[in-house]
Short mmCIF file of C-alpha atoms in Angstrom, two decimals:
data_model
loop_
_atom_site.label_atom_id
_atom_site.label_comp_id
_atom_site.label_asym_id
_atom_site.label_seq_id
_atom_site.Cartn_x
_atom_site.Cartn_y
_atom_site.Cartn_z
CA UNK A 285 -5.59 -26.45 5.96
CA UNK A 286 -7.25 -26.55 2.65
CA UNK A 287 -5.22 -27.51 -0.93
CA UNK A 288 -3.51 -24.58 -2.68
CA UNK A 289 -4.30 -24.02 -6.28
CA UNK A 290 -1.36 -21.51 -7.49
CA UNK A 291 -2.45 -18.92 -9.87
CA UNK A 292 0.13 -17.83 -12.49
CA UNK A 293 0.05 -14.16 -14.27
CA UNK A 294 2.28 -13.44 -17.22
CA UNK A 295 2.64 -9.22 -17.83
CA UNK A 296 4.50 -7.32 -19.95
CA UNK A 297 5.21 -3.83 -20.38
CA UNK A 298 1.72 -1.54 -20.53
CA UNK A 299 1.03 2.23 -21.42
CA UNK A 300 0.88 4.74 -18.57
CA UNK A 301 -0.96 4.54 -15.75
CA UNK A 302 -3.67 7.26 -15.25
CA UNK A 303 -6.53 7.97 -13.01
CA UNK A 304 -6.98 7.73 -9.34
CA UNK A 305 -6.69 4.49 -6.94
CA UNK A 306 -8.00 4.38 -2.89
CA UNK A 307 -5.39 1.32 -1.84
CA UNK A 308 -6.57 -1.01 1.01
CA UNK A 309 -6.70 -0.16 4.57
CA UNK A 310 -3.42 -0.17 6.38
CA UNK A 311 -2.69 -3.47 7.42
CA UNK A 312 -0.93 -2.70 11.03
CA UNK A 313 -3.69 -0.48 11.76
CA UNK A 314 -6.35 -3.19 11.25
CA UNK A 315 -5.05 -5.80 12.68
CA UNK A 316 -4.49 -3.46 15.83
CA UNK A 317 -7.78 -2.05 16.01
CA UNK A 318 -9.36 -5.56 15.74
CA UNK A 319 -7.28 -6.39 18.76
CA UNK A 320 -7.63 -3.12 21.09
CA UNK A 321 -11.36 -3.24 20.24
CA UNK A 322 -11.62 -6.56 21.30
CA UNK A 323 -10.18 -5.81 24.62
CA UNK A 324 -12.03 -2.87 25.39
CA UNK A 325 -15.64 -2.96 26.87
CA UNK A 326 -18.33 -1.72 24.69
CA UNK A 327 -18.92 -1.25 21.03
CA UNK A 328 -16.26 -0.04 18.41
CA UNK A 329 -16.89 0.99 15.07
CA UNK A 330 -14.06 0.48 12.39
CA UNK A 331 -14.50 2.05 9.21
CA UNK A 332 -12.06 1.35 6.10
CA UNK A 333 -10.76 -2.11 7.88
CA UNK A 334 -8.44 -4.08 4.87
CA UNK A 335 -10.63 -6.66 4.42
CA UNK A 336 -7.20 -9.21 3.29
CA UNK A 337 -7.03 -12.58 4.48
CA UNK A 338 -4.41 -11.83 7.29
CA UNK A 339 -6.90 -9.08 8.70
CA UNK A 340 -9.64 -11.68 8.27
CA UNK A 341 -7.25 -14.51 10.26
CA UNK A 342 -6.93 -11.63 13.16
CA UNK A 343 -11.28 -11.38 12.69
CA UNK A 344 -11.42 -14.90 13.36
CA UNK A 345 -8.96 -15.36 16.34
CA UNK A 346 -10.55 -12.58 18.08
CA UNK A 347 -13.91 -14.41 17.69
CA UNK A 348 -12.35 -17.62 19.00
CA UNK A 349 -11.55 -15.84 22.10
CA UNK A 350 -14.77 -14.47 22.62
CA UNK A 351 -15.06 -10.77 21.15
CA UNK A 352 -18.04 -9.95 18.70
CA UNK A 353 -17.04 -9.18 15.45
CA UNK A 354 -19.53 -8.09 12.40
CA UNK A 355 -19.29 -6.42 9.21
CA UNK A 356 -22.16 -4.39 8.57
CA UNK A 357 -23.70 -3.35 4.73
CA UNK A 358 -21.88 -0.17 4.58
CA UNK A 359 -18.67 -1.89 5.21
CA UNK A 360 -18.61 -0.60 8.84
CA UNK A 361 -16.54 -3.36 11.05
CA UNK A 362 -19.04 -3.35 14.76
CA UNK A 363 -16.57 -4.96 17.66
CA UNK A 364 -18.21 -5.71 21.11
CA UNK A 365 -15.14 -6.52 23.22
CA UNK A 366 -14.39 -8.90 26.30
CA UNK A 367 -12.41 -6.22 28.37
CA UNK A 368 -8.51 -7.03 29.41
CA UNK A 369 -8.24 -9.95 31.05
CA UNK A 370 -11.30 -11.14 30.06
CA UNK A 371 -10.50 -13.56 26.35
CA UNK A 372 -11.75 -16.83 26.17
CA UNK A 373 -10.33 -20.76 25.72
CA UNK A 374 -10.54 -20.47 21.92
CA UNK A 375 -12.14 -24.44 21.58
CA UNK A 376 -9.79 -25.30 18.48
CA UNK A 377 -6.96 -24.17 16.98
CA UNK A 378 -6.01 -20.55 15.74
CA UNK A 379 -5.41 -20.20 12.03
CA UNK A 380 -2.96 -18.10 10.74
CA UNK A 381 -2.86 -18.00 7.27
CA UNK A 382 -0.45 -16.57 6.38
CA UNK A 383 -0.42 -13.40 8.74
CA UNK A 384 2.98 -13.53 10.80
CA UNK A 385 1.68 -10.00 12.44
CA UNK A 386 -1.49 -11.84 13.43
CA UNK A 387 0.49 -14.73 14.76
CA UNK A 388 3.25 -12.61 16.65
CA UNK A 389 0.65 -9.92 18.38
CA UNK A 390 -1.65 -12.54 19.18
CA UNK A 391 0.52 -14.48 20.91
CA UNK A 392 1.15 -11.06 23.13
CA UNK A 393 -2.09 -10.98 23.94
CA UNK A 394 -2.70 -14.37 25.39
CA UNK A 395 0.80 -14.33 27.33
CA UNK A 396 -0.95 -12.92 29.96
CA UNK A 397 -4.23 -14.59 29.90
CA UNK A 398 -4.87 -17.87 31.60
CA UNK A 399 -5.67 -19.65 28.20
CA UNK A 400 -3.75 -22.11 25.91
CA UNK A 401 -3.71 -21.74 22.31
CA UNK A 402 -2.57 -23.50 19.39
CA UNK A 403 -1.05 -21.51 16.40
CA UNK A 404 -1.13 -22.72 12.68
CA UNK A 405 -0.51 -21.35 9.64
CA UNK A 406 0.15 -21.79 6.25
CA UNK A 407 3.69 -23.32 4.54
CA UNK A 408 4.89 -19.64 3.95
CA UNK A 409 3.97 -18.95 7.78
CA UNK A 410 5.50 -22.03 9.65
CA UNK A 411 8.51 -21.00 7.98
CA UNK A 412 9.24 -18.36 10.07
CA UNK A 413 10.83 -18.26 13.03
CA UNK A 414 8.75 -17.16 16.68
CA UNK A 415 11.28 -17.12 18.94
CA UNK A 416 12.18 -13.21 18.96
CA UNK A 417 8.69 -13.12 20.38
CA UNK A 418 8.93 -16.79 22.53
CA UNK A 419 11.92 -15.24 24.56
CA UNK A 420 10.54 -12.24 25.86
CA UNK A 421 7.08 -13.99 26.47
CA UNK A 422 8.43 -16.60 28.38
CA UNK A 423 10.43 -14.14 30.23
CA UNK A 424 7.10 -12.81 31.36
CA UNK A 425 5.70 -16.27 32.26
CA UNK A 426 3.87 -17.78 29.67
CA UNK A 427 5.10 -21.16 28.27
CA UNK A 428 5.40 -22.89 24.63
CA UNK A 429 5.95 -26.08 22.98
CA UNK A 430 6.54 -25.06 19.11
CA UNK A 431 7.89 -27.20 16.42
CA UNK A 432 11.77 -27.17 15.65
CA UNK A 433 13.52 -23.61 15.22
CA UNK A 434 10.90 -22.20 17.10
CA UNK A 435 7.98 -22.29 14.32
CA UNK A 436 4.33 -23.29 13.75
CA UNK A 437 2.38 -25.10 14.88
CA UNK A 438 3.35 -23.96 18.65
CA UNK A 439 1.15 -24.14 21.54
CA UNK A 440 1.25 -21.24 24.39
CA UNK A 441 -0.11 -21.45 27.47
CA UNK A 442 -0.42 -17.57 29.40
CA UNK A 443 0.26 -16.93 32.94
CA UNK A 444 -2.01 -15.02 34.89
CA UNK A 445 -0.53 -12.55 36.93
CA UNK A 446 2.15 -12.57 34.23
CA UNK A 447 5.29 -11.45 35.46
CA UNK A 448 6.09 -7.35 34.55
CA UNK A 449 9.59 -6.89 32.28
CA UNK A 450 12.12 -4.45 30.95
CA UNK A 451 12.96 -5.65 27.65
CA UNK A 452 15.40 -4.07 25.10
CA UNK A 453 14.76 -4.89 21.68
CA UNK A 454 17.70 -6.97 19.87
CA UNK A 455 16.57 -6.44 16.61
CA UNK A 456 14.39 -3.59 15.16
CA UNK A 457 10.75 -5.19 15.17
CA UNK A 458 7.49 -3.23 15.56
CA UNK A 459 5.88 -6.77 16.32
CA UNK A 460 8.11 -8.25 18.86
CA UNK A 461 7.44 -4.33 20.45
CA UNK A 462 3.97 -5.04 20.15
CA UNK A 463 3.98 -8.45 21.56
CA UNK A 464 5.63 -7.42 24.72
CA UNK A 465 3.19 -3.94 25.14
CA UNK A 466 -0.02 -6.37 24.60
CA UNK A 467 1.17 -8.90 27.19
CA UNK A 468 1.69 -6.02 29.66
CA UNK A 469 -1.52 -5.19 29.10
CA UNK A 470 -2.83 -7.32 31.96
CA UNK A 471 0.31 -7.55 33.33
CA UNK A 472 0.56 -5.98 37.47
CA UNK A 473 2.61 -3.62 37.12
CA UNK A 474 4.59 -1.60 33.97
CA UNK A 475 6.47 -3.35 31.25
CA UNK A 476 8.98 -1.36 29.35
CA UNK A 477 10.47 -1.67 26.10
CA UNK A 478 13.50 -0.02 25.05
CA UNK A 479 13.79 0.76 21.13
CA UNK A 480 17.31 1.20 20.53
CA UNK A 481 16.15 1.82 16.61
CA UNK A 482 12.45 3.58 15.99
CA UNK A 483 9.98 1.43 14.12
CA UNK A 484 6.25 1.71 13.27
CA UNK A 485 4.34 2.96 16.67
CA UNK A 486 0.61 2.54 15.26
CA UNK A 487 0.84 0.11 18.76
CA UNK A 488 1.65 3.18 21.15
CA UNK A 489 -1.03 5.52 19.36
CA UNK A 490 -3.68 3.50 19.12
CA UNK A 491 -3.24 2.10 23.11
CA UNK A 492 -3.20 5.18 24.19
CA UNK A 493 -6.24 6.34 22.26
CA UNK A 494 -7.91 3.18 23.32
CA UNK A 495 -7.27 4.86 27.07
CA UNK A 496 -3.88 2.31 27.75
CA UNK A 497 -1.77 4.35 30.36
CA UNK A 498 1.43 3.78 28.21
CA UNK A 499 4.17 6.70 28.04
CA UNK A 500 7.25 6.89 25.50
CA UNK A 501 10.03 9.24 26.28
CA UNK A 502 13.95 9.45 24.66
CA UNK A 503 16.94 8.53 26.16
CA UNK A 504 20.34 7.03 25.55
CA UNK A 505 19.15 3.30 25.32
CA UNK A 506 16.71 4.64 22.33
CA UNK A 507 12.86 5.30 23.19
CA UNK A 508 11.45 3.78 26.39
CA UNK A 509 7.41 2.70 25.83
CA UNK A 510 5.83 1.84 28.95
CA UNK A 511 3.08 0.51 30.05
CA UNK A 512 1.00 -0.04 32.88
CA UNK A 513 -0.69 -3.26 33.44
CA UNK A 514 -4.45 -4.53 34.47
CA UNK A 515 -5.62 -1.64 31.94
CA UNK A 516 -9.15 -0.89 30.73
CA UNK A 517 -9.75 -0.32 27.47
CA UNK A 518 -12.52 2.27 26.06
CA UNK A 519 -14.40 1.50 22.66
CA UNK A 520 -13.12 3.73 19.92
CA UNK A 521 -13.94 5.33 16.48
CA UNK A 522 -11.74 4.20 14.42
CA UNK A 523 -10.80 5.36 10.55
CA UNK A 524 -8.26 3.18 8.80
CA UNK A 525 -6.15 5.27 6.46
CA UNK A 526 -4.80 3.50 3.34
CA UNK A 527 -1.69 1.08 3.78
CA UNK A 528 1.04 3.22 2.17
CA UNK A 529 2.96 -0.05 1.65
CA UNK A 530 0.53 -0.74 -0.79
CA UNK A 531 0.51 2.46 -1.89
CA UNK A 532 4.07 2.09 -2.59
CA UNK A 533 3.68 -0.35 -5.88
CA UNK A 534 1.75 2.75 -7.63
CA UNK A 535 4.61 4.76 -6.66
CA UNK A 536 7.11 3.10 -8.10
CA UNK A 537 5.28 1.82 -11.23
CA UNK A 538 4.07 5.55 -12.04
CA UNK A 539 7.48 6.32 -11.29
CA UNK A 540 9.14 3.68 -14.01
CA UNK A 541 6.08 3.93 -16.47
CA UNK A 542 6.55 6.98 -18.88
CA UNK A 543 3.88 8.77 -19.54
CA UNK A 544 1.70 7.87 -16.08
CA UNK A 545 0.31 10.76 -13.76
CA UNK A 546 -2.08 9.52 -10.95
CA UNK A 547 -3.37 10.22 -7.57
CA UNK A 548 -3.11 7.65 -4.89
CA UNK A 549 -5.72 8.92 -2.11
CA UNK A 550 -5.82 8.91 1.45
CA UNK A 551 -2.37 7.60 2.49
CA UNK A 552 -1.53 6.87 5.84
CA UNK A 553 1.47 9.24 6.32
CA UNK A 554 2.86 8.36 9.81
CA UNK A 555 6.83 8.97 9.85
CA UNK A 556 7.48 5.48 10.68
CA UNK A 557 6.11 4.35 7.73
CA UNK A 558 7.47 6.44 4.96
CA UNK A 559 11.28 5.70 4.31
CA UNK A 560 10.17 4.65 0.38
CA UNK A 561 8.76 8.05 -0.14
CA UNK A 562 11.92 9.57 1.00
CA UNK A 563 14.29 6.75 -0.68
CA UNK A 564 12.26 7.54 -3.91
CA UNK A 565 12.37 11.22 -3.92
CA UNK A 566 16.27 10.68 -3.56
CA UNK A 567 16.05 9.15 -6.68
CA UNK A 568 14.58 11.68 -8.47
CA UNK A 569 10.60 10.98 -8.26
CA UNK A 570 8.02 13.13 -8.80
CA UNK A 571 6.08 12.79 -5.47
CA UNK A 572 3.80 15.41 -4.33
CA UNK A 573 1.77 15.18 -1.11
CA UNK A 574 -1.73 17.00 -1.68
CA UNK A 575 -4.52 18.08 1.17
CA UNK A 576 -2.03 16.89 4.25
CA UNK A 577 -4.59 16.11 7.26
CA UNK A 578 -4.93 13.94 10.29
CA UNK A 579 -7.35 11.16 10.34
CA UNK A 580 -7.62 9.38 13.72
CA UNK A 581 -4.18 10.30 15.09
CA UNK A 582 -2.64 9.39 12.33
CA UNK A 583 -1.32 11.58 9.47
CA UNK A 584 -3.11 11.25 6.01
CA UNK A 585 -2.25 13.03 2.74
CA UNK A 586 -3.25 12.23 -1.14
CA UNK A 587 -0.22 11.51 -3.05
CA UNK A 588 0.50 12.55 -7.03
CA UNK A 589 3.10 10.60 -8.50
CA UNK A 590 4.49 11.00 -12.32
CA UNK A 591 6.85 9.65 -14.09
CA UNK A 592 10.21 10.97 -14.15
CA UNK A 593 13.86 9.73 -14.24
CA UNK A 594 15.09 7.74 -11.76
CA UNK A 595 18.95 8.23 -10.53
CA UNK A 596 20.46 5.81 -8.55
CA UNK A 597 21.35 6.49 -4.69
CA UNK A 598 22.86 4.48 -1.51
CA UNK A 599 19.52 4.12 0.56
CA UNK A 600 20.56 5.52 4.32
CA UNK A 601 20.43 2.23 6.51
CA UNK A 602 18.59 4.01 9.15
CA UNK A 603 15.50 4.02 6.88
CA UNK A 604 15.09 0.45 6.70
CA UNK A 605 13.10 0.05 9.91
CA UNK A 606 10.67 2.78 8.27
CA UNK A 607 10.72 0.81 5.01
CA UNK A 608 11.13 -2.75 5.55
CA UNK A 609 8.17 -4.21 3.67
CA UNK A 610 8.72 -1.69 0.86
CA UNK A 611 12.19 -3.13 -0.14
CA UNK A 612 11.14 -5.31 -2.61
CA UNK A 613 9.82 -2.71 -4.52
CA UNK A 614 12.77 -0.70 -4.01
CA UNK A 615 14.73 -2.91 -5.75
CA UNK A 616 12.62 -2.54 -8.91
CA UNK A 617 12.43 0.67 -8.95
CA UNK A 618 16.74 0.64 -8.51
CA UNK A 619 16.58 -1.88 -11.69
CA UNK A 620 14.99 1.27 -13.71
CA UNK A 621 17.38 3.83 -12.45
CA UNK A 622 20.44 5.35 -13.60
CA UNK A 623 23.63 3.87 -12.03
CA UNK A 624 24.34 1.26 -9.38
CA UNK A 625 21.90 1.73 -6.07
CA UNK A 626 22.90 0.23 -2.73
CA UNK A 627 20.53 -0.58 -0.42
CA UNK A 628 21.89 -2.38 2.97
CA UNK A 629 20.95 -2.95 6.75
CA UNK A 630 17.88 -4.74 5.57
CA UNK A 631 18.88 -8.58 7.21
CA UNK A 632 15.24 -8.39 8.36
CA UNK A 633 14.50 -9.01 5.22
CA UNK A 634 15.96 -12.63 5.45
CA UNK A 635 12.95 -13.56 7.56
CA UNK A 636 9.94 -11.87 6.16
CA UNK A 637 6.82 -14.46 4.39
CA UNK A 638 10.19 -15.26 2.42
CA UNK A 639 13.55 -14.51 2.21
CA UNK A 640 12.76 -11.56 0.20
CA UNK A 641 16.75 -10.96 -0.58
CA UNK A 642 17.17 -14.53 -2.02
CA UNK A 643 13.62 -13.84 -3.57
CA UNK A 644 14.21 -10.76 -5.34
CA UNK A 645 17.38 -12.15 -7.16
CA UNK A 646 15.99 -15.17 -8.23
CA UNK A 647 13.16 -13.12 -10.13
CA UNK A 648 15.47 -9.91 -11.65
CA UNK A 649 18.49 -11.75 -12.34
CA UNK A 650 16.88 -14.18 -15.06
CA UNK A 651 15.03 -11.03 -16.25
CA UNK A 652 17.97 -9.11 -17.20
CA UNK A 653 18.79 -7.31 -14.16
CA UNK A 654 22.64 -6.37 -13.15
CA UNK A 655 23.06 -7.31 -9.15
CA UNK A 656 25.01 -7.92 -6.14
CA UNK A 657 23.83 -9.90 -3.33
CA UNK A 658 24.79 -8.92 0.35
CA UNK A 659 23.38 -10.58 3.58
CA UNK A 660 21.56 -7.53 4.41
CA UNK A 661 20.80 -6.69 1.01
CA UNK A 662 20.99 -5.67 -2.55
CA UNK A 663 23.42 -3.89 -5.07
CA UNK A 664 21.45 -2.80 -8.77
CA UNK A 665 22.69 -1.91 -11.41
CA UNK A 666 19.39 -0.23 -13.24
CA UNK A 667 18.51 0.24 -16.96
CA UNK A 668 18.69 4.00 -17.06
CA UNK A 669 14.89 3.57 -17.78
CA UNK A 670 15.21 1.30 -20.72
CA UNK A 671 12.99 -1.89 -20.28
CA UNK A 672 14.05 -4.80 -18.20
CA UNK A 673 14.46 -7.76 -20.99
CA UNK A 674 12.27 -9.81 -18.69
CA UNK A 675 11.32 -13.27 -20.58
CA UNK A 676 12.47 -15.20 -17.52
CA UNK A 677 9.30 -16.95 -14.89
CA UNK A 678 9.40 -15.71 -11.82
CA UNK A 679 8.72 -17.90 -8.09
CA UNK A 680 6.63 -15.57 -5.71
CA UNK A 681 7.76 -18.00 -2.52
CA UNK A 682 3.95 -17.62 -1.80
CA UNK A 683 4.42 -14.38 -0.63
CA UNK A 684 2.32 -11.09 -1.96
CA UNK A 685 5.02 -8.85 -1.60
CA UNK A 686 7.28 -10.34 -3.91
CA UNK A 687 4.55 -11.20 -6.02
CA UNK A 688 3.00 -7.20 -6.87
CA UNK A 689 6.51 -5.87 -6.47
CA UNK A 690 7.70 -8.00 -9.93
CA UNK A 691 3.77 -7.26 -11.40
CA UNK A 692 5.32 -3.62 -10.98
CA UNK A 693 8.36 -4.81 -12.99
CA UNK A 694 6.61 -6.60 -15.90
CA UNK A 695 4.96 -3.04 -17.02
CA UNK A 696 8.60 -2.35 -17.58
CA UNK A 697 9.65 -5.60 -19.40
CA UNK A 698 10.10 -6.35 -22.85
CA UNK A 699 9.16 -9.72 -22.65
CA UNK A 700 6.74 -11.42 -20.21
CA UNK A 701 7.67 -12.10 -17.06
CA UNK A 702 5.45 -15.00 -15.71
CA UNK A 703 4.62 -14.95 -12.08
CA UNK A 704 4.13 -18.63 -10.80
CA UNK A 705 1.60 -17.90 -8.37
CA UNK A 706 -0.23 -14.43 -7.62
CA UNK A 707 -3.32 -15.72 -4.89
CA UNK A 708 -0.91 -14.61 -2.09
CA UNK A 709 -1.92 -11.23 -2.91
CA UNK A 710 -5.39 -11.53 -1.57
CA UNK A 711 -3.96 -11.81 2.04
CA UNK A 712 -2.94 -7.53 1.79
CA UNK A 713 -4.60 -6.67 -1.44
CA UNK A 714 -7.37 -8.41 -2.89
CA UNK A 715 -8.31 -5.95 -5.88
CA UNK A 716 -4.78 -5.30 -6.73
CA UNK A 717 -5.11 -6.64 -10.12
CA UNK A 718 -8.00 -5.06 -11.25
CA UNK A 719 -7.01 -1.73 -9.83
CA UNK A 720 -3.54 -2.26 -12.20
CA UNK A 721 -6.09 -3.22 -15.40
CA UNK A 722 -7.78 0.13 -14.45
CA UNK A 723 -4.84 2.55 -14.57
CA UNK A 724 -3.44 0.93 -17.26
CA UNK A 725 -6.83 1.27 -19.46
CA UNK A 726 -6.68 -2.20 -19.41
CA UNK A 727 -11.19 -2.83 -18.41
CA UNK A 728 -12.62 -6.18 -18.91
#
């Protein structure tokens, strides 16, 4: 692992923002379709992959294990796969970064392969605990040796034939659902998950579309996604529509700025993924979805977003699985509001690249903001739209989202807020800060 050199950015408030921004390609969805392609047999063509370091990390582990992986000129992503059951002894260790859903699907996929593999990752990363994922795993056969708590570096070793399970979700995780559907991948047999609480199914599409046999259907456990085992995989077309949780810091920083009006284009729009739209248009924001279309399964629409008042509300707890990376910039956009906002049910937020509740109070409270910390959350009393003092440095706990959510804040302060260290942000958006000099007519 190489030295880290933090990079610190100071902001203050800025005029409106203006103009029209393409954000990154969704994150889940490219980390998936590195992974299905790489399992299928033949030649997949990904166009509009994020090209962030934790995508990258997924790049690289799928090369390890044996799957061709180029980036063409025209920023076309070519994958020749192995085929199920085929992936390679990687010959050193797989690096993480700082990519816990590269860590957590990956280790899926090799629970049912006869390989071992060592995991590593960054400080952020081997903070964070594996064993929601090491349980159900090892109930399916495959076995690990990780450092205390159940974190990096960890070693796996698959079993092949892995051992078919039913497996009902304890907490509401679209990885740990992941991690079990990839493992029964080339597992005899079906595996089933039960999903007492819906999150994200960009898994479940994209298998299926891939030519998985998996099936979901409702009952009084919560959905049922199953899958049959020893699957083949066919090579796919795949379009990456944009990552609407990084869509979601122009939302709320059009939302907060007066004056701004812009266009965020080509948002992924699948239901799982858009509690923060409906949390913000609860408050009060002006969000309009323009040209509504489906884009490889998945639902697309441009979004315009400008500024208007922002009224506090109680966010509905069952949103948070639909929101859960968002919060962070929920919370700002609360600090600008009108009244005291309430936003609980989030504990998953404990264990994200930080704990992003102990996170977010450390960098608003010394910045002016009113709050109230909960285990599972976050009570804010906003500024009715008057500027956050700010003045205070802020700790980003070397993680990105905690890092562009108080950017977002800053254009609000009155005095600088100073972010310790901002080069976290290239592992989900690597042009973020130019893209924020653009719409705030700030060019080089």
């Amino acid at each position: 692992m190489s030295a880290h050199s933090p990079d610190p950015f100071a902001i203050s408030a800025r005029g409106p923002l203006r103009g029209t921004v393409t954000v990154p390609g969704d994150k889940s969805i490219s980390h998936r379709s590195l992974m299905f392609a790489g399992l299928a047999v033949g030649e997949s063509r990904i166009e509009g992959l994020l090209e962030g370091e934790d995508v990258l990390a997924t790049a690289a582990a799928m090369r390890a294990m044996g799957a061709q992986i180029e980036r063409g000129t025209d920023g076309i992503w070519t994958v020749a796969g192995v085929g199920v059951g085929a992936l390679l002894q990687p010959q050193t260790a797989l690096e993480m970064g700082n990519s816990g859903t590269s860590t957590r699907l990956l280790m899926g996929l090799i629970a049912s392969h006869p390989i071992t593999a060592t995991f590593t990752g960054d400080a952020s990363l081997s903070k964070r605990p594996m064993g929601r994922v090491i349980d159900p795993l090892s109930a399916m056969g495959a076995e690990f040796t990780s450092s205390p708590g159940g974190r990096l570096p960890l070693t796996m070793r698959g079993l092949c034939p892995a051992v078919p399970i039913d497996y009902t979700l304890p907490v509401a995780s679209a990885q740990v659902k992941s991690a079990v559907l990839l493992a029964g991948l080339n597992t005899p047999g079906i595996t089933r998950v039960i999903e007492p609480v819906p999150t994200r199914d960009h898994s479940e599409r994209m298998l299926r579309g891939f030519g998985a046999d998996l099936t979901v259907e409702e009952s009084a456990q919560g959905r049922i996604i199953a899958i049959r085992g020893e699957a083949e995989l066919s090579p796919q077309q795949i379009a990456v529509p944009g990552d609407p949780s990084s869509a979601a810091f122009w939302m709320v920083a059009a939302s907060i700025v007066p004056g701004s009006d812009i266009v965020i284009a080509n948002v992924g729009m699948n239901p799982t993924r858009t509690g923060l739209i409906t949390a913000l248009k609860m408050m009060g924001a002006d969000i309009v979805e323009q040209d509504a279309r489906t884009v490889g399964g998945e639902p697309v629409a441009d979004l315009r977003v400008r500024h208007a008042p922002l009224s506090a509300i109680e966010v509905p707890p069952h949103l948070a699985p639909t929101m859960i990376d968002e919060y962070p910039v929920l919370f700002v956009a609360a600090a600008f509001a009108q009244g005291r906002s309430v936003a609980r049910g989030a504990e998953e937020l404990r264990v994200k690249e930080s704990d992003r509740i102990a996170a977010m109070v450390a960098a608003l409270a010394p910045n002016g903001v009113r709050l109230e910390e909960f285990e599972d959350g976050l009570a804010i009393t906003g500024s009715g739209g008057d500027p956050m003092p700010g003045g205070a440095p802020i700790v980003s706990n070397l993680d990105h989202r905690i890092a562009m959510s108080m950017a977002v804040a800053g254009l609000g302060a009155r005095d600088a807020v100073t972010i310790d260290d901002v080069s976290p942000v290239a592992t989900s958006y690597p042009g973020f800060f130019p893209t924020l000099d653009r719409l705030t007519d700030r060019q080089p």
